[in-house]
Structure formats: C-alpha cells, structure tokens
Coordinates of C-alpha atoms in Angstrom, one line a residue:
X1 CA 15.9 -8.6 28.9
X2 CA 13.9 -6.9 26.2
X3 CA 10.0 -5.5 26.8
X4 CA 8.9 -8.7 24.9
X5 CA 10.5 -11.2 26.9
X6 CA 9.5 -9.3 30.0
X7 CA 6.1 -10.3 28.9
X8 CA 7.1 -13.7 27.9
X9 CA 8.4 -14.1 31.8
X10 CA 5.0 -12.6 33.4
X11 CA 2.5 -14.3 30.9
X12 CA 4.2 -17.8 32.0
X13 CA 4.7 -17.1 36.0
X14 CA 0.8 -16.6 35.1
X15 CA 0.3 -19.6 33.5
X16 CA 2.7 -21.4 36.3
X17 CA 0.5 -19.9 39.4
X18 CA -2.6 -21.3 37.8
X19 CA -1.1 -24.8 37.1
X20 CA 0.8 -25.0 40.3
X21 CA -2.5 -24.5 42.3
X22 CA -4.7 -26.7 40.2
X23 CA -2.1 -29.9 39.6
X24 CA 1.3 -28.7 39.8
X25 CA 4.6 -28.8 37.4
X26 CA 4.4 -25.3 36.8
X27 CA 7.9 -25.1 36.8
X28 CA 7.6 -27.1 33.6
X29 CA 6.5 -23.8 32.2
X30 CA 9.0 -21.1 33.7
X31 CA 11.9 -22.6 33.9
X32 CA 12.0 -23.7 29.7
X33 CA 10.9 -19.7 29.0
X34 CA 13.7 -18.6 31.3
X35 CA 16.2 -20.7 29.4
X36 CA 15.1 -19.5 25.8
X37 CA 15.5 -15.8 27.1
X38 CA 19.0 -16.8 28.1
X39 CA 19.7 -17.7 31.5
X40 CA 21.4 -19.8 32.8
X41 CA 20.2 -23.2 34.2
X42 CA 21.1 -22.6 37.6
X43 CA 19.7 -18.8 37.6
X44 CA 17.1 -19.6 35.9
X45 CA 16.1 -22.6 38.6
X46 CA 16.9 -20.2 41.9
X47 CA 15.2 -17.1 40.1
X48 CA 12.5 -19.3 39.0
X49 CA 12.2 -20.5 42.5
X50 CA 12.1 -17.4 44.2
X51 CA 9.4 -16.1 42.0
X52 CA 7.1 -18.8 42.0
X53 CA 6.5 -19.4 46.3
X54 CA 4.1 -16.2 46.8
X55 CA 1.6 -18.2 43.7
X56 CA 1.6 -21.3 45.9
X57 CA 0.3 -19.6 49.3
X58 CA -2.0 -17.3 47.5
X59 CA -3.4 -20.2 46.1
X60 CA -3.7 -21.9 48.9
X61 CA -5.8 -19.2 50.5
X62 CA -8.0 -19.3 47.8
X63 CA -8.0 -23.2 49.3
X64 CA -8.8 -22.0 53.0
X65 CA -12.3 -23.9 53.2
X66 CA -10.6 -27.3 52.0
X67 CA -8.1 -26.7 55.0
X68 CA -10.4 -26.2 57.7
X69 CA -9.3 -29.0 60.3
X70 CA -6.1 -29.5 58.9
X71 CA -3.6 -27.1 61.0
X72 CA -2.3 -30.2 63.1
X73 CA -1.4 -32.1 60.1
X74 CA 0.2 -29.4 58.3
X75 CA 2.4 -28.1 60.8
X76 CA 3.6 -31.7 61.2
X77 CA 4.2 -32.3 57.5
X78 CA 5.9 -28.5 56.8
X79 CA 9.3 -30.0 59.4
X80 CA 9.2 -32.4 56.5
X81 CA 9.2 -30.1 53.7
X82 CA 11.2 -27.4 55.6
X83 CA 14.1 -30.0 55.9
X84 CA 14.1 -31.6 52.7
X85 CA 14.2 -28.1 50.9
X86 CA 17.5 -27.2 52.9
X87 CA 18.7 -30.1 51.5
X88 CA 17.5 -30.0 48.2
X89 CA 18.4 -26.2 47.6
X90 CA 22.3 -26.8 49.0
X91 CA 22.7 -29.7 47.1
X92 CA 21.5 -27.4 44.2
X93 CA 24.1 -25.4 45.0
X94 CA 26.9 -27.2 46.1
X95 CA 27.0 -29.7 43.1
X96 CA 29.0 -28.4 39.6
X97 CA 26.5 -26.8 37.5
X98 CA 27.5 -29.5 34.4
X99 CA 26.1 -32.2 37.2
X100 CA 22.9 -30.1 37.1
X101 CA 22.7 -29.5 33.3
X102 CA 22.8 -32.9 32.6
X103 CA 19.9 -34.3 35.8
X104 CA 17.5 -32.0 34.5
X105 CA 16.4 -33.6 31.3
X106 CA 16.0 -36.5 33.7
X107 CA 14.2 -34.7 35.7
X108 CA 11.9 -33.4 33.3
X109 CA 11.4 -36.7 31.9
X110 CA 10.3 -38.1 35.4
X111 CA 8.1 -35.0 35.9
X112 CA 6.7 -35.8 32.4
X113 CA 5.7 -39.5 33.2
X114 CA 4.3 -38.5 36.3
X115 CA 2.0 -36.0 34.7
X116 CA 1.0 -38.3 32.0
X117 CA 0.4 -41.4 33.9
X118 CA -1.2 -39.1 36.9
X119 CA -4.9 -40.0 36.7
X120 CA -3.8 -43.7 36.6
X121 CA -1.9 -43.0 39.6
X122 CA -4.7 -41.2 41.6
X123 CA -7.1 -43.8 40.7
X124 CA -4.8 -46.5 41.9
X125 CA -3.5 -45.0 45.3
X126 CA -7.4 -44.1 46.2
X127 CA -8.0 -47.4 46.0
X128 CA -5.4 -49.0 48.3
X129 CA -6.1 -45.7 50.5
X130 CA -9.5 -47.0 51.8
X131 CA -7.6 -47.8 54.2
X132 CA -5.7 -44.7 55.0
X133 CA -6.2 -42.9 58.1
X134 CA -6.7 -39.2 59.2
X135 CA -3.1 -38.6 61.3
X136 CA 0.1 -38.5 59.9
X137 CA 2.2 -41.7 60.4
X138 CA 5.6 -42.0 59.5
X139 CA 6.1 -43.0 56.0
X140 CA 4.0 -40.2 54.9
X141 CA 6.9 -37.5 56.7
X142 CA 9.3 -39.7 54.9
X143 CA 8.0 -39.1 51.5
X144 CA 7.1 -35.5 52.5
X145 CA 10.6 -35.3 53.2
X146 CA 11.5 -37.0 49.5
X147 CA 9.4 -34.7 47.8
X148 CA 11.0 -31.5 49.8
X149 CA 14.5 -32.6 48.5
X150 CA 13.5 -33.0 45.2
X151 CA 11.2 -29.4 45.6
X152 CA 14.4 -27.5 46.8
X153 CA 16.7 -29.3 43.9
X154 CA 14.2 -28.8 41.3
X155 CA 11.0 -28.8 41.9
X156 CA 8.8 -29.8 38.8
X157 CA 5.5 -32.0 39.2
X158 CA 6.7 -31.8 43.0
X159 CA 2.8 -31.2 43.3
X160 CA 1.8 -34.1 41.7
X161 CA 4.4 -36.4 43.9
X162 CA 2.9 -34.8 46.5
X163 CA -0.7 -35.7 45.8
X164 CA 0.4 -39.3 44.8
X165 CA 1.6 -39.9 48.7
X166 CA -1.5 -37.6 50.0
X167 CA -3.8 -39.6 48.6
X168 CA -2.3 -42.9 49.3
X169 CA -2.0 -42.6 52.7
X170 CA -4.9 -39.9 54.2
X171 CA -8.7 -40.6 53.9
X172 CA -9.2 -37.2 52.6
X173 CA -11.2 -35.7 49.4
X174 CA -8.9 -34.8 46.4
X175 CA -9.8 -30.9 47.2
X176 CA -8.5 -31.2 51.1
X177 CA -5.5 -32.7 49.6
X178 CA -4.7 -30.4 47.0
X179 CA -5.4 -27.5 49.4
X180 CA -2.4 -28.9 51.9
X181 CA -0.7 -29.7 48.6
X182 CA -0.4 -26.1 47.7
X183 CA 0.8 -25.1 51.7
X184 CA 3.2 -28.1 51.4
X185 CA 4.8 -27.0 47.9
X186 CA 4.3 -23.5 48.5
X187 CA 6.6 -23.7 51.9
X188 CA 9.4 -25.6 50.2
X189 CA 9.7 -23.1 47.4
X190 CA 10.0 -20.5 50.1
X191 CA 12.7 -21.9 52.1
X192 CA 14.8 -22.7 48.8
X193 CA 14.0 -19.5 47.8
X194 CA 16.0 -18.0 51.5
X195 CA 18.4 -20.2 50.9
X196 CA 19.2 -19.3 47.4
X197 CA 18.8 -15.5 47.9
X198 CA 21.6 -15.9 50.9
X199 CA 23.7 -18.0 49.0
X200 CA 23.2 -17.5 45.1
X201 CA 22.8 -15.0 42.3
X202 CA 18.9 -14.0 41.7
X203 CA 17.6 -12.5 38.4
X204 CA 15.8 -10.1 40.5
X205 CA 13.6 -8.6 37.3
X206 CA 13.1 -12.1 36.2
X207 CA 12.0 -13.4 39.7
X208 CA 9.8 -10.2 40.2
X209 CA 7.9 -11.2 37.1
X210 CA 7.6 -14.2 38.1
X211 CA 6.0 -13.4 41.6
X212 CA 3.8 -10.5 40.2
X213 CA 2.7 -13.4 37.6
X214 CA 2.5 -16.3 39.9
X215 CA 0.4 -13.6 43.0
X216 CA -2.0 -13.6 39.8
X217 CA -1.9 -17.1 38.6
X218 CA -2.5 -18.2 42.0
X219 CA -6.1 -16.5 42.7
X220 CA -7.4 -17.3 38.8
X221 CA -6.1 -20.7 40.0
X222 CA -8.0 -21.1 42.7
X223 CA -11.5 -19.7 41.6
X224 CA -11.7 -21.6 38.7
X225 CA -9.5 -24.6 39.0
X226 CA -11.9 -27.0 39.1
X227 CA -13.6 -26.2 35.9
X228 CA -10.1 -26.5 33.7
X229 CA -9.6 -29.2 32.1
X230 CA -6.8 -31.4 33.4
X231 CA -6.3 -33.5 30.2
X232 CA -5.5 -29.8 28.8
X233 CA -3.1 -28.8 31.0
X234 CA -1.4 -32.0 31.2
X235 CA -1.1 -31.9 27.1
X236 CA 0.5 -28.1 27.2
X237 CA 2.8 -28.8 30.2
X238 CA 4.1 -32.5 27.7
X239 CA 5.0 -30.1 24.8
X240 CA 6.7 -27.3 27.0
X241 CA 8.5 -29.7 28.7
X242 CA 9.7 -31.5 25.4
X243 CA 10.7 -27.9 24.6
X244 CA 12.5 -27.4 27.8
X245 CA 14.6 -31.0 27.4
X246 CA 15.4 -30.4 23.9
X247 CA 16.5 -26.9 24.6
X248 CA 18.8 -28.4 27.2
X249 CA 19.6 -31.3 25.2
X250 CA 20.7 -29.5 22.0

C-alpha cells in the first residue's frame, strides 16, 4: 500500500465513522476503496470490519444522552446481535469466496434501495408504530437477530435495517433510536471482528486506518450529525456504491 492510498483508506474510515453514526451504510464507502487499492473481497470485508467497530461505539457515546433509560433494552437486544454476528461472520467464512463475490453486488444493490427509499420507509413504519410499545417483544429480537446475520456477513446499511425495525416497533424519538442503533451495529461489528481476527487473515495497516479514521468519524459524527444533510449523504453513498458494484461486476 502506497502513502497515497494510505490516505485514501483513512480519509474514507473518516467518512465511514461519520455516516455510520448519522444513518449508516458506511461500509458502502470502505469496502469499494479497499477493493480499488487491491484487496481482496474477503480481506477487504474482515479488515474493513475490524476497522470500522471502535467508530460505532465512539459514536454512540457521543449518543449517551439519547440512551439514558435504555440499558434494559439494550442488553436484551445485544444477545440478538451477538448471535446473529456469529452466524453471519462464519458463514462469511465458511462459504467459497466465488459464493461471496457474486452476493455482494446483491447486497449492495439491497443496501442501495434501502438508502434511497429510507425516508419513505421511516415515514411509513412511524406511522403504524403509534402503536409500538416501550419493551422489547419478540419480533423485534427476531429481526435484531436478522439484521446481526446480515451485519456479520456484510454489513452495509445494516444501520438503516436497524432503524426501519426500531422505529416500527418502539415508541421512541428517531435520536433514542439511532443512539441504540449505533450500540446495536457497533457490537455486531465487534464480534465479527473477534471472530474474523481468530479465524481469518486481517490487513492489519488497512484495518488500523480504518479504526484511527472511523475513532474520528465517529465523534465529528456525533456533534454535528444532525445538521448534515441526509439527502447528501444518501446521494454520495448511491454513486460509491455503483462504483463498488461495477468494480465487482467488471
């Protein structure tokens, strides 16, 4: 890796911590850099993985107001996200890396429509969840659980899946959500992260990068989040991501 992509790979974990805390899908940004500098798809997934988890709690601190109140609900939620990354990050592993070349694009695609389509989403689920309560009932841990397999597989717009099932079924304000949001995707990029350093090769300079970018992207994240535009951020993550599939594709 030359000095210039070094910079490539730190100016996007930047760019990934911020998005991940504000809406998510920053994977949409690392993971098409780390291919262009010539990774792999599988190293550059469980390097980009590794690098990204210590963005996701850091912004979630910057969140710690928003979680006041929440600790019960969380710790019930992160067995659901704990499990499903397992899962997610050994069938990562286990499957033939052509099996993983070719779900990604499809991936990415879904991630992509989800991103797009995501303030019709919101708008939608907020208002059937009128009727959402404040505990944790059992479809919620089941789609926790989804989104946790699909975090420790992949992971990207695993944020915004998230907040789709958060705000369907809690009566909660967007900002409490997002805050457990960011604890939620932040824990199942850490435990596919142990599983992948255990069991697979790591780009160590890559995913240091990543993390020193991400540590950074996280706090810039959290303090001025909410005055970013999201119609913005959803445009640059669409044209990365077209990037990344045609990079893949081609």
């Amino acid at each position: 890796m030359s000095f210039w992509q070094g910079v490539l790979v730190l100016v996007a974990g930047i760019w990934a911590g911020a998005i991940n805390t504000v809406v998510g899908s920053g994977t949409l940004i690392t993971f098409p850099v780390l291919l262009s500098i010539g990774l792999s798809p599988i190293t550059a997934n469980v390097s980009n993985t590794v690098g990204l988890f210590p963005g996701s709690f850091v912004g979630a601190y910057g969140y710690r107001r928003e979680l006041s109140g929440q600790r019960s609900r969380a710790l019930i939620l992160l067995t659901a996200t704990v499990l499903g990354a397992i899962l997610g990050a050994v069938l990562l592993l286990v499957l033939p890396a052509g099996a993983f070349k070719a779900v990604v694009p499809a991936l990415i695609v879904l991630a992509l429509v989800l991103v797009v389509f995501g303030p019709r989403m919101n708008k939608a689920l907020a208002d059937r969840g009128r009727a959402a309560g404040d505990r944790v009932r059992w479809p919620l841990w089941v789609a926790i659980f989804g989104t946790g397999v699909y975090g420790g597989y992949f992971g990207a717009a695993q944020g915004v899946l998230m907040m789709a099932f958060l705000g369907l079924m809690l009566s909660e304000t967007i900002q409490r959500q997002n805050a457990l949001k960011n604890i939620l995707a932040g824990t199942v990029n850490l435990v596919a992260a142990v599983v992948f350093v255990i069991s697979s090769h790591i780009d160590w300079s890559v995913a240091g990068l990543i993390a020193a970018g991400s540590i950074l992207g996280g706090v810039l994240g959290a303090k001025i989040g909410r005055r970013l535009s999201p119609a913005a951020l959803r445009g640059l993550i669409v044209v990365v991501g077209v990037l990344a599939i045609l990079k893949l594709l081609l």
